[in-house]
Short mmCIF file of C-alpha atoms in Angstrom, two decimals:
data_model
loop_
_atom_site.label_atom_id
_atom_site.label_comp_id
_atom_site.label_asym_id
_atom_site.label_seq_id
_atom_site.Cartn_x
_atom_site.Cartn_y
_atom_site.Cartn_z
CA UNK A 1117 -6.83 39.06 18.92
CA UNK A 1118 -4.54 36.06 19.25
CA UNK A 1119 -5.59 32.57 18.29
CA UNK A 1120 -4.60 29.48 20.24
CA UNK A 1121 -2.28 27.19 18.30
CA UNK A 1122 -3.92 24.07 16.83
CA UNK A 1123 -4.00 21.04 19.10
CA UNK A 1124 -1.39 18.34 18.64
CA UNK A 1125 -2.74 14.88 17.84
CA UNK A 1126 -2.10 13.78 21.46
CA UNK A 1127 -3.97 16.83 22.83
CA UNK A 1128 -6.81 16.24 20.39
CA UNK A 1129 -6.97 12.58 21.44
CA UNK A 1130 -7.34 13.52 25.12
CA UNK A 1131 -9.99 16.09 24.31
CA UNK A 1132 -11.93 13.71 22.04
CA UNK A 1133 -11.83 10.95 24.66
CA UNK A 1134 -13.05 13.32 27.40
CA UNK A 1135 -15.80 14.85 25.26
CA UNK A 1136 -17.27 11.47 24.29
CA UNK A 1137 -16.94 10.10 27.83
CA UNK A 1138 -18.64 13.17 29.32
CA UNK A 1139 -21.49 12.74 26.82
CA UNK A 1140 -22.10 9.12 27.92
CA UNK A 1141 -20.23 7.29 25.16
CA UNK A 1142 -17.92 4.33 25.87
CA UNK A 1143 -14.45 4.92 24.36
CA UNK A 1144 -12.29 2.20 22.82
CA UNK A 1145 -8.75 2.99 21.74
CA UNK A 1146 -7.93 0.82 18.77
CA UNK A 1147 -4.30 1.66 18.08
CA UNK A 1148 -2.94 -1.29 16.12
CA UNK A 1149 0.51 -0.74 17.62
CA UNK A 1150 -0.81 -1.71 21.06
CA UNK A 1151 -1.93 -5.18 19.88
CA UNK A 1152 0.03 -8.20 18.80
CA UNK A 1153 -0.43 -8.38 15.07
CA UNK A 1154 -1.82 -11.79 14.27
CA UNK A 1155 -1.09 -13.12 17.76
CA UNK A 1156 -3.31 -14.79 20.34
CA UNK A 1157 -4.01 -11.44 22.02
CA UNK A 1158 -6.24 -10.37 19.17
CA UNK A 1159 -5.77 -8.57 15.94
CA UNK A 1160 -6.38 -5.02 14.84
CA UNK A 1161 -5.39 -4.41 11.26
CA UNK A 1162 -2.66 -1.86 10.63
CA UNK A 1163 -4.42 1.25 9.35
CA UNK A 1164 -7.59 0.74 11.41
CA UNK A 1165 -8.86 4.06 12.83
CA UNK A 1166 -7.66 5.29 16.24
CA UNK A 1167 -10.87 4.88 18.17
CA UNK A 1168 -14.41 3.56 18.32
CA UNK A 1169 -16.97 5.23 20.55
CA UNK A 1170 -20.18 3.44 21.58
CA UNK A 1171 -23.50 4.95 22.69
CA UNK A 1172 -25.99 2.54 24.23
CA UNK A 1173 -29.60 2.22 23.14
CA UNK A 1174 -32.54 1.13 25.31
CA UNK A 1175 -32.83 -2.16 23.34
CA UNK A 1176 -29.31 -3.24 24.36
CA UNK A 1177 -27.67 -2.47 21.01
CA UNK A 1178 -25.52 0.60 20.44
CA UNK A 1179 -24.53 3.30 18.01
CA UNK A 1180 -20.86 3.44 17.09
CA UNK A 1181 -18.64 6.10 15.59
CA UNK A 1182 -15.23 5.20 14.17
CA UNK A 1183 -12.67 8.00 14.38
CA UNK A 1184 -9.26 8.68 12.89
CA UNK A 1185 -7.48 11.58 14.61
CA UNK A 1186 -5.25 13.92 12.66
CA UNK A 1187 -3.53 17.19 13.45
CA UNK A 1188 -5.46 20.08 11.89
CA UNK A 1189 -2.66 21.43 9.73
CA UNK A 1190 -0.34 18.58 8.83
CA UNK A 1191 -1.91 15.23 9.64
CA UNK A 1192 -2.59 13.02 6.64
CA UNK A 1193 -3.74 9.44 6.18
CA UNK A 1194 -1.13 6.76 5.61
CA UNK A 1195 -1.49 4.32 2.73
CA UNK A 1196 -2.63 1.62 5.21
CA UNK A 1197 -5.26 3.97 6.64
CA UNK A 1198 -6.56 4.85 3.18
CA UNK A 1199 -6.80 1.12 2.34
CA UNK A 1200 -8.61 0.17 5.57
CA UNK A 1201 -10.98 3.15 5.43
CA UNK A 1202 -11.85 2.22 1.84
CA UNK A 1203 -12.50 -1.39 2.91
CA UNK A 1204 -14.70 -0.30 5.84
CA UNK A 1205 -16.80 1.83 3.48
CA UNK A 1206 -17.05 -0.68 0.62
CA UNK A 1207 -17.61 -3.90 2.56
CA UNK A 1208 -19.29 -2.80 5.78
CA UNK A 1209 -20.91 0.59 5.03
CA UNK A 1210 -18.87 2.10 7.89
CA UNK A 1211 -17.66 5.67 7.44
CA UNK A 1212 -14.47 6.41 9.39
CA UNK A 1213 -14.57 10.05 10.47
CA UNK A 1214 -11.26 11.87 10.14
CA UNK A 1215 -11.37 14.33 13.03
CA UNK A 1216 -9.14 17.38 13.22
CA UNK A 1217 -11.08 19.64 15.61
CA UNK A 1218 -13.18 19.41 18.75
CA UNK A 1219 -16.03 21.09 16.83
CA UNK A 1220 -16.21 18.03 14.57
CA UNK A 1221 -16.42 15.81 17.66
CA UNK A 1222 -19.19 17.93 19.15
CA UNK A 1223 -21.14 17.55 15.90
CA UNK A 1224 -20.80 13.75 16.02
CA UNK A 1225 -21.95 13.69 19.64
CA UNK A 1226 -25.02 15.80 18.75
CA UNK A 1227 -25.81 13.51 15.81
CA UNK A 1228 -25.51 10.46 18.08
CA UNK A 1229 -27.93 12.00 20.61
CA UNK A 1230 -30.41 12.78 17.84
CA UNK A 1231 -30.23 9.25 16.43
CA UNK A 1232 -30.54 7.67 19.89
CA UNK A 1233 -33.62 9.78 20.63
CA UNK A 1234 -35.21 8.68 17.36
CA UNK A 1235 -34.35 5.01 17.84
CA UNK A 1236 -35.38 4.90 21.47
CA UNK A 1237 -38.57 6.89 20.85
CA UNK A 1238 -37.48 9.68 23.16
CA UNK A 1239 -38.69 13.27 22.73
#
């Protein structure tokens, strides 16, 4: 039995985006390199996770999941990413999820559905 090679970070990003979108989440790519740092166009801190995915609630608010994508075998967090992730946890109680597989994404999507059902009072 042969195993498929692990996904590259770019392949994982496409798959993650498509999985969340198909499940009704709104995807936001937050790559700091695409924004002017400190400029009028907005500011995303270097080291901020790759994406935020939003799932709407009946009350008009939403659930959000913050994701950092890494290759399964060799991807590691940079010093800036470690710093920002630590800040998100300590100051905002936000847990950035470091995702290396589509199975991890599927688990986050299931958790989001469960939480939405509880918050919206759905069966």
